[in-house]
Amino acid sequence: MSRRRADGIDPVARTRARRRALQAVYAWQLSGAPVREVLAQFAHEQAREHADLAYFEDLVIGVDAHRKDIDAALLPFLDRSVEEVDPIERAGLRIAAYELRHRPDVPYRVVINEAIESVKKFGTEHGHTYVNGVLDHAAAEWRAVEVNAPRGG
């Protein structure tokens, strides 16, 4: 059952896409395989789960294409090198950083919440708290206008 919003986006399919992207980026980080091979491995599962395949691909390809810039941008908010961050947390941070920096159409609160929930599902017991802290600080800098805008409506 689709729960599409007025803008045509299905939030449930987007959540599934983000979770699969986390797994794909994790696999890509560990294997070092070309991102197209990783996408091919995950694409058939995406279709069965009724995930947003286009968004899944955008996230994985975007992380691959912008990895150096994303890692450099994340570094001031980390207490260790990017490579020393737990692989699941690193994948979640890279995906969220890509969204925060390259997908202004996605509200920063959605990006952070989705990253936290994905890392909770697949990561270490307290990994999501680390991801939350890093992304809160990153969003405050990268999306300052949005973060500081008055809430309401």
Short mmCIF file of N, CA and C in Angstrom, two decimals:
data_model
loop_
_atom_site.label_atom_id
_atom_site.label_comp_id
_atom_site.label_asym_id
_atom_site.label_seq_id
_atom_site.Cartn_x
_atom_site.Cartn_y
_atom_site.Cartn_z
N MET A 1 0.84 -1.18 0.00
CA MET A 1 0.00 0.00 0.00
C MET A 1 0.88 1.24 0.00
N SER A 2 0.64 2.11 -0.92
CA SER A 2 1.43 3.33 -1.05
C SER A 2 0.86 4.43 -0.16
N ARG A 3 1.75 5.17 0.46
CA ARG A 3 1.35 6.31 1.29
C ARG A 3 1.99 7.56 0.72
N ARG A 4 1.84 7.75 -0.56
CA ARG A 4 2.47 8.90 -1.22
C ARG A 4 1.91 10.20 -0.70
N ARG A 5 2.83 11.15 -0.53
CA ARG A 5 2.43 12.49 -0.14
C ARG A 5 1.99 13.24 -1.39
N ALA A 6 1.53 14.45 -1.20
CA ALA A 6 1.07 15.27 -2.32
C ALA A 6 2.17 15.50 -3.35
N ASP A 7 3.44 15.52 -2.89
CA ASP A 7 4.55 15.74 -3.81
C ASP A 7 5.00 14.45 -4.52
N GLY A 8 4.28 13.35 -4.29
CA GLY A 8 4.58 12.09 -4.96
C GLY A 8 5.58 11.20 -4.25
N ILE A 9 6.12 11.66 -3.14
CA ILE A 9 7.12 10.88 -2.41
C ILE A 9 6.42 9.93 -1.45
N ASP A 10 6.87 8.68 -1.45
CA ASP A 10 6.38 7.67 -0.52
C ASP A 10 7.41 7.57 0.61
N PRO A 11 7.12 8.11 1.80
CA PRO A 11 8.11 8.12 2.88
C PRO A 11 8.56 6.72 3.31
N VAL A 12 7.66 5.75 3.26
CA VAL A 12 8.02 4.38 3.65
C VAL A 12 9.03 3.81 2.65
N ALA A 13 8.79 4.04 1.37
CA ALA A 13 9.73 3.56 0.35
C ALA A 13 11.08 4.26 0.47
N ARG A 14 11.07 5.54 0.86
CA ARG A 14 12.32 6.28 1.07
C ARG A 14 13.08 5.70 2.26
N THR A 15 12.38 5.38 3.34
CA THR A 15 13.03 4.78 4.51
C THR A 15 13.67 3.46 4.11
N ARG A 16 12.96 2.65 3.38
CA ARG A 16 13.51 1.37 2.92
C ARG A 16 14.73 1.61 2.03
N ALA A 17 14.66 2.61 1.17
CA ALA A 17 15.80 2.92 0.29
C ALA A 17 17.02 3.33 1.11
N ARG A 18 16.80 4.12 2.15
CA ARG A 18 17.93 4.55 3.00
C ARG A 18 18.54 3.36 3.74
N ARG A 19 17.72 2.47 4.22
CA ARG A 19 18.23 1.30 4.95
C ARG A 19 19.01 0.39 4.02
N ARG A 20 18.51 0.21 2.82
CA ARG A 20 19.25 -0.61 1.85
C ARG A 20 20.52 0.10 1.41
N ALA A 21 20.46 1.42 1.30
CA ALA A 21 21.66 2.19 0.94
C ALA A 21 22.72 2.03 2.03
N LEU A 22 22.29 2.03 3.30
CA LEU A 22 23.23 1.83 4.40
C LEU A 22 23.94 0.48 4.24
N GLN A 23 23.18 -0.55 3.94
CA GLN A 23 23.76 -1.87 3.75
C GLN A 23 24.68 -1.90 2.53
N ALA A 24 24.27 -1.24 1.47
CA ALA A 24 25.08 -1.23 0.24
C ALA A 24 26.38 -0.45 0.44
N VAL A 25 26.31 0.72 1.09
CA VAL A 25 27.51 1.50 1.35
C VAL A 25 28.43 0.74 2.29
N TYR A 26 27.87 0.09 3.28
CA TYR A 26 28.65 -0.75 4.20
C TYR A 26 29.39 -1.83 3.40
N ALA A 27 28.67 -2.54 2.54
CA ALA A 27 29.28 -3.60 1.73
C ALA A 27 30.37 -3.03 0.81
N TRP A 28 30.10 -1.88 0.22
CA TRP A 28 31.06 -1.23 -0.67
C TRP A 28 32.31 -0.83 0.09
N GLN A 29 32.15 -0.27 1.29
CA GLN A 29 33.29 0.13 2.11
C GLN A 29 34.17 -1.07 2.44
N LEU A 30 33.56 -2.21 2.79
CA LEU A 30 34.32 -3.38 3.20
C LEU A 30 34.94 -4.12 2.02
N SER A 31 34.20 -4.19 0.92
CA SER A 31 34.68 -4.99 -0.22
C SER A 31 35.63 -4.22 -1.13
N GLY A 32 35.42 -2.92 -1.22
CA GLY A 32 36.21 -2.13 -2.17
C GLY A 32 35.79 -2.38 -3.61
N ALA A 33 34.70 -3.11 -3.80
CA ALA A 33 34.19 -3.40 -5.14
C ALA A 33 33.68 -2.11 -5.79
N PRO A 34 33.68 -2.05 -7.11
CA PRO A 34 33.09 -0.88 -7.78
C PRO A 34 31.63 -0.72 -7.35
N VAL A 35 31.22 0.52 -7.20
CA VAL A 35 29.88 0.81 -6.69
C VAL A 35 28.80 0.21 -7.60
N ARG A 36 29.04 0.15 -8.90
CA ARG A 36 28.04 -0.44 -9.83
C ARG A 36 27.80 -1.92 -9.52
N GLU A 37 28.85 -2.63 -9.11
CA GLU A 37 28.68 -4.04 -8.75
C GLU A 37 27.83 -4.16 -7.48
N VAL A 38 28.11 -3.30 -6.52
CA VAL A 38 27.34 -3.32 -5.27
C VAL A 38 25.88 -2.98 -5.56
N LEU A 39 25.65 -1.99 -6.41
CA LEU A 39 24.27 -1.63 -6.77
C LEU A 39 23.55 -2.81 -7.42
N ALA A 40 24.22 -3.51 -8.30
CA ALA A 40 23.61 -4.65 -8.97
C ALA A 40 23.23 -5.73 -7.97
N GLN A 41 24.07 -5.95 -6.96
CA GLN A 41 23.78 -6.96 -5.94
C GLN A 41 22.54 -6.61 -5.14
N PHE A 42 22.32 -5.33 -4.91
CA PHE A 42 21.23 -4.89 -4.05
C PHE A 42 19.95 -4.55 -4.83
N ALA A 43 20.06 -4.27 -6.11
CA ALA A 43 18.91 -3.77 -6.88
C ALA A 43 17.74 -4.74 -6.90
N HIS A 44 18.01 -6.01 -7.08
CA HIS A 44 16.90 -6.97 -7.15
C HIS A 44 16.16 -7.05 -5.83
N GLU A 45 16.86 -6.91 -4.72
CA GLU A 45 16.20 -6.92 -3.41
C GLU A 45 15.38 -5.65 -3.21
N GLN A 46 15.86 -4.54 -3.76
CA GLN A 46 15.13 -3.28 -3.65
C GLN A 46 13.74 -3.41 -4.26
N ALA A 47 13.67 -3.99 -5.42
CA ALA A 47 12.39 -4.10 -6.12
C ALA A 47 11.39 -4.91 -5.29
N ARG A 48 11.87 -5.98 -4.68
CA ARG A 48 10.97 -6.82 -3.88
C ARG A 48 10.46 -6.10 -2.63
N GLU A 49 11.26 -5.22 -2.09
CA GLU A 49 10.89 -4.52 -0.86
C GLU A 49 10.05 -3.28 -1.12
N HIS A 50 9.78 -2.97 -2.36
CA HIS A 50 9.03 -1.77 -2.71
C HIS A 50 9.69 -0.51 -2.16
N ALA A 51 11.01 -0.50 -2.32
CA ALA A 51 11.75 0.68 -1.90
C ALA A 51 11.84 1.64 -3.09
N ASP A 52 12.25 2.85 -2.81
CA ASP A 52 12.43 3.87 -3.84
C ASP A 52 13.79 3.61 -4.49
N LEU A 53 13.78 2.85 -5.58
CA LEU A 53 15.02 2.42 -6.23
C LEU A 53 15.84 3.61 -6.72
N ALA A 54 15.19 4.61 -7.27
CA ALA A 54 15.92 5.78 -7.77
C ALA A 54 16.62 6.50 -6.62
N TYR A 55 15.95 6.61 -5.48
CA TYR A 55 16.56 7.29 -4.34
C TYR A 55 17.71 6.46 -3.77
N PHE A 56 17.52 5.15 -3.69
CA PHE A 56 18.58 4.23 -3.25
C PHE A 56 19.82 4.43 -4.11
N GLU A 57 19.65 4.43 -5.42
CA GLU A 57 20.78 4.59 -6.33
C GLU A 57 21.42 5.97 -6.17
N ASP A 58 20.60 7.01 -6.02
CA ASP A 58 21.14 8.36 -5.84
C ASP A 58 22.02 8.41 -4.59
N LEU A 59 21.58 7.81 -3.51
CA LEU A 59 22.35 7.83 -2.27
C LEU A 59 23.68 7.11 -2.42
N VAL A 60 23.65 5.91 -2.96
CA VAL A 60 24.87 5.10 -3.07
C VAL A 60 25.83 5.74 -4.08
N ILE A 61 25.34 6.12 -5.23
CA ILE A 61 26.19 6.75 -6.24
C ILE A 61 26.69 8.11 -5.73
N GLY A 62 25.84 8.85 -5.05
CA GLY A 62 26.23 10.14 -4.50
C GLY A 62 27.34 10.02 -3.47
N VAL A 63 27.23 9.03 -2.59
CA VAL A 63 28.29 8.81 -1.58
C VAL A 63 29.59 8.46 -2.29
N ASP A 64 29.52 7.60 -3.28
CA ASP A 64 30.72 7.21 -4.01
C ASP A 64 31.33 8.42 -4.73
N ALA A 65 30.52 9.18 -5.43
CA ALA A 65 31.01 10.31 -6.22
C ALA A 65 31.58 11.43 -5.36
N HIS A 66 31.04 11.62 -4.16
CA HIS A 66 31.43 12.75 -3.31
C HIS A 66 32.16 12.32 -2.04
N ARG A 67 32.62 11.07 -2.00
CA ARG A 67 33.20 10.52 -0.77
C ARG A 67 34.31 11.39 -0.18
N LYS A 68 35.24 11.83 -0.99
CA LYS A 68 36.36 12.62 -0.46
C LYS A 68 35.86 13.93 0.15
N ASP A 69 34.96 14.61 -0.54
CA ASP A 69 34.41 15.86 -0.01
C ASP A 69 33.58 15.62 1.25
N ILE A 70 32.78 14.56 1.23
CA ILE A 70 31.94 14.21 2.39
C ILE A 70 32.83 13.92 3.59
N ASP A 71 33.85 13.10 3.39
CA ASP A 71 34.74 12.74 4.49
C ASP A 71 35.46 13.96 5.05
N ALA A 72 35.93 14.84 4.16
CA ALA A 72 36.61 16.06 4.61
C ALA A 72 35.65 16.96 5.38
N ALA A 73 34.40 17.03 4.92
CA ALA A 73 33.40 17.87 5.58
C ALA A 73 33.01 17.30 6.95
N LEU A 74 32.98 15.99 7.08
CA LEU A 74 32.63 15.35 8.35
C LEU A 74 33.74 15.45 9.38
N LEU A 75 34.98 15.48 8.94
CA LEU A 75 36.13 15.40 9.84
C LEU A 75 36.09 16.37 11.02
N PRO A 76 35.73 17.66 10.83
CA PRO A 76 35.71 18.57 11.99
C PRO A 76 34.71 18.18 13.09
N PHE A 77 33.76 17.32 12.75
CA PHE A 77 32.73 16.93 13.72
C PHE A 77 33.01 15.58 14.36
N LEU A 78 34.10 14.93 13.94
CA LEU A 78 34.46 13.60 14.45
C LEU A 78 35.55 13.71 15.51
N ASP A 79 35.62 12.70 16.36
CA ASP A 79 36.68 12.64 17.37
C ASP A 79 37.77 11.66 16.97
N ARG A 80 37.76 11.23 15.73
CA ARG A 80 38.74 10.29 15.18
C ARG A 80 38.71 10.42 13.66
N SER A 81 39.56 9.73 12.96
CA SER A 81 39.54 9.78 11.50
C SER A 81 38.27 9.08 10.99
N VAL A 82 37.87 9.41 9.80
CA VAL A 82 36.68 8.79 9.20
C VAL A 82 36.85 7.27 9.14
N GLU A 83 38.03 6.82 8.78
CA GLU A 83 38.27 5.38 8.64
C GLU A 83 38.22 4.65 9.98
N GLU A 84 38.41 5.36 11.09
CA GLU A 84 38.35 4.74 12.42
C GLU A 84 36.93 4.63 12.96
N VAL A 85 35.98 5.29 12.32
CA VAL A 85 34.58 5.21 12.74
C VAL A 85 34.06 3.82 12.37
N ASP A 86 33.26 3.23 13.26
CA ASP A 86 32.64 1.93 13.00
C ASP A 86 32.05 1.91 11.59
N PRO A 87 32.22 0.83 10.82
CA PRO A 87 31.77 0.82 9.43
C PRO A 87 30.28 1.12 9.21
N ILE A 88 29.41 0.64 10.09
CA ILE A 88 27.98 0.96 9.94
C ILE A 88 27.74 2.44 10.22
N GLU A 89 28.34 2.94 11.29
CA GLU A 89 28.20 4.36 11.62
C GLU A 89 28.78 5.22 10.50
N ARG A 90 29.92 4.81 9.94
CA ARG A 90 30.54 5.55 8.84
C ARG A 90 29.61 5.58 7.63
N ALA A 91 29.01 4.45 7.31
CA ALA A 91 28.08 4.41 6.18
C ALA A 91 26.90 5.34 6.43
N GLY A 92 26.34 5.30 7.65
CA GLY A 92 25.22 6.18 7.99
C GLY A 92 25.60 7.64 7.92
N LEU A 93 26.78 7.97 8.43
CA LEU A 93 27.24 9.36 8.39
C LEU A 93 27.47 9.83 6.96
N ARG A 94 28.06 8.98 6.14
CA ARG A 94 28.30 9.36 4.74
C ARG A 94 27.00 9.60 3.99
N ILE A 95 26.03 8.72 4.18
CA ILE A 95 24.74 8.89 3.50
C ILE A 95 24.06 10.17 3.97
N ALA A 96 24.02 10.37 5.28
CA ALA A 96 23.37 11.58 5.81
C ALA A 96 24.11 12.83 5.39
N ALA A 97 25.43 12.79 5.38
CA ALA A 97 26.20 13.95 4.93
C ALA A 97 25.91 14.24 3.46
N TYR A 98 25.81 13.19 2.65
CA TYR A 98 25.44 13.40 1.25
C TYR A 98 24.08 14.08 1.15
N GLU A 99 23.11 13.59 1.91
CA GLU A 99 21.78 14.19 1.86
C GLU A 99 21.79 15.63 2.36
N LEU A 100 22.48 15.88 3.46
CA LEU A 100 22.52 17.24 4.00
C LEU A 100 23.18 18.22 3.03
N ARG A 101 24.20 17.76 2.32
CA ARG A 101 24.96 18.65 1.45
C ARG A 101 24.44 18.70 0.01
N HIS A 102 23.78 17.64 -0.45
CA HIS A 102 23.41 17.57 -1.87
C HIS A 102 21.91 17.36 -2.12
N ARG A 103 21.13 17.20 -1.09
CA ARG A 103 19.69 17.00 -1.24
C ARG A 103 18.93 18.01 -0.38
N PRO A 104 18.99 19.29 -0.74
CA PRO A 104 18.30 20.30 0.06
C PRO A 104 16.78 20.12 0.07
N ASP A 105 16.26 19.29 -0.82
CA ASP A 105 14.83 19.01 -0.85
C ASP A 105 14.40 18.14 0.34
N VAL A 106 15.34 17.52 1.01
CA VAL A 106 15.02 16.67 2.15
C VAL A 106 15.31 17.46 3.43
N PRO A 107 14.30 17.67 4.28
CA PRO A 107 14.53 18.43 5.51
C PRO A 107 15.62 17.80 6.37
N TYR A 108 16.43 18.65 6.99
CA TYR A 108 17.55 18.14 7.79
C TYR A 108 17.07 17.23 8.92
N ARG A 109 15.92 17.51 9.51
CA ARG A 109 15.40 16.67 10.60
C ARG A 109 15.10 15.25 10.10
N VAL A 110 14.60 15.16 8.88
CA VAL A 110 14.33 13.85 8.29
C VAL A 110 15.64 13.11 8.07
N VAL A 111 16.64 13.79 7.53
CA VAL A 111 17.94 13.17 7.28
C VAL A 111 18.52 12.61 8.58
N ILE A 112 18.54 13.43 9.62
CA ILE A 112 19.13 13.00 10.90
C ILE A 112 18.33 11.85 11.51
N ASN A 113 17.02 11.97 11.54
CA ASN A 113 16.19 10.92 12.11
C ASN A 113 16.36 9.59 11.37
N GLU A 114 16.37 9.65 10.06
CA GLU A 114 16.52 8.42 9.27
C GLU A 114 17.89 7.78 9.51
N ALA A 115 18.93 8.60 9.61
CA ALA A 115 20.26 8.07 9.87
C ALA A 115 20.31 7.39 11.23
N ILE A 116 19.75 8.04 12.23
CA ILE A 116 19.73 7.48 13.59
C ILE A 116 18.99 6.14 13.60
N GLU A 117 17.82 6.12 12.99
CA GLU A 117 17.02 4.88 13.00
C GLU A 117 17.71 3.75 12.25
N SER A 118 18.36 4.06 11.13
CA SER A 118 19.08 3.02 10.37
C SER A 118 20.26 2.48 11.16
N VAL A 119 21.01 3.37 11.81
CA VAL A 119 22.16 2.92 12.59
C VAL A 119 21.69 2.14 13.82
N LYS A 120 20.56 2.53 14.41
CA LYS A 120 19.99 1.76 15.53
C LYS A 120 19.70 0.33 15.09
N LYS A 121 19.14 0.21 13.90
CA LYS A 121 18.74 -1.10 13.39
C LYS A 121 19.94 -2.00 13.08
N PHE A 122 21.00 -1.42 12.51
CA PHE A 122 22.11 -2.25 12.02
C PHE A 122 23.42 -2.08 12.78
N GLY A 123 23.54 -1.05 13.60
CA GLY A 123 24.81 -0.73 14.23
C GLY A 123 24.96 -1.25 15.65
N THR A 124 25.98 -0.72 16.31
CA THR A 124 26.26 -1.10 17.69
C THR A 124 25.22 -0.48 18.62
N GLU A 125 25.23 -0.92 19.87
CA GLU A 125 24.21 -0.51 20.83
C GLU A 125 24.08 1.01 20.97
N HIS A 126 25.20 1.71 21.03
CA HIS A 126 25.16 3.15 21.23
C HIS A 126 25.64 3.94 20.03
N GLY A 127 25.83 3.28 18.90
CA GLY A 127 26.33 3.94 17.70
C GLY A 127 25.45 5.08 17.24
N HIS A 128 24.15 4.93 17.43
CA HIS A 128 23.22 5.97 16.96
C HIS A 128 23.41 7.28 17.72
N THR A 129 23.85 7.21 18.98
CA THR A 129 24.05 8.45 19.74
C THR A 129 25.25 9.22 19.18
N TYR A 130 26.27 8.51 18.75
CA TYR A 130 27.43 9.15 18.12
C TYR A 130 27.01 9.81 16.81
N VAL A 131 26.28 9.07 15.99
CA VAL A 131 25.80 9.59 14.71
C VAL A 131 24.93 10.82 14.94
N ASN A 132 24.05 10.78 15.93
CA ASN A 132 23.18 11.91 16.24
C ASN A 132 24.01 13.15 16.57
N GLY A 133 25.00 13.00 17.44
CA GLY A 133 25.83 14.13 17.83
C GLY A 133 26.58 14.73 16.66
N VAL A 134 27.18 13.89 15.85
CA VAL A 134 27.93 14.37 14.68
C VAL A 134 27.00 15.10 13.72
N LEU A 135 25.86 14.51 13.42
CA LEU A 135 24.95 15.11 12.44
C LEU A 135 24.28 16.38 12.97
N ASP A 136 24.00 16.44 14.25
CA ASP A 136 23.45 17.68 14.82
C ASP A 136 24.42 18.84 14.59
N HIS A 137 25.69 18.61 14.87
CA HIS A 137 26.69 19.66 14.68
C HIS A 137 26.88 19.99 13.20
N ALA A 138 26.92 18.97 12.37
CA ALA A 138 27.11 19.18 10.93
C ALA A 138 25.93 19.96 10.35
N ALA A 139 24.71 19.58 10.70
CA ALA A 139 23.52 20.27 10.18
C ALA A 139 23.50 21.72 10.62
N ALA A 140 23.92 21.98 11.84
CA ALA A 140 23.94 23.36 12.34
C ALA A 140 24.84 24.25 11.49
N GLU A 141 25.88 23.66 10.93
CA GLU A 141 26.78 24.43 10.06
C GLU A 141 26.33 24.40 8.60
N TRP A 142 26.04 23.22 8.08
CA TRP A 142 25.73 23.07 6.66
C TRP A 142 24.34 23.57 6.28
N ARG A 143 23.42 23.50 7.22
CA ARG A 143 22.04 23.92 6.96
C ARG A 143 21.61 24.97 7.99
N ALA A 144 22.48 25.89 8.28
CA ALA A 144 22.25 26.87 9.35
C ALA A 144 20.94 27.62 9.18
N VAL A 145 20.60 28.03 7.97
CA VAL A 145 19.36 28.79 7.75
C VAL A 145 18.16 27.94 8.13
N GLU A 146 18.16 26.69 7.69
CA GLU A 146 17.05 25.79 7.97
C GLU A 146 16.99 25.45 9.47
N VAL A 147 18.15 25.14 10.07
CA VAL A 147 18.20 24.78 11.47
C VAL A 147 17.71 25.93 12.36
N ASN A 148 18.08 27.15 12.00
CA ASN A 148 17.74 28.33 12.81
C ASN A 148 16.39 28.96 12.47
N ALA A 149 15.73 28.42 11.47
CA ALA A 149 14.41 28.98 11.09
C ALA A 149 13.40 28.70 12.19
N PRO A 150 12.50 29.64 12.42
CA PRO A 150 11.47 29.41 13.44
C PRO A 150 10.60 28.21 13.05
N ARG A 151 10.27 27.41 14.03
CA ARG A 151 9.40 26.25 13.79
C ARG A 151 7.95 26.70 13.95
N GLY A 152 7.12 25.98 13.30
CA GLY A 152 5.68 26.28 13.43
C GLY A 152 5.00 26.11 12.10
N GLY A 153 3.80 26.52 12.06
CA GLY A 153 3.12 26.44 10.79
C GLY A 153 1.79 25.90 10.86
#
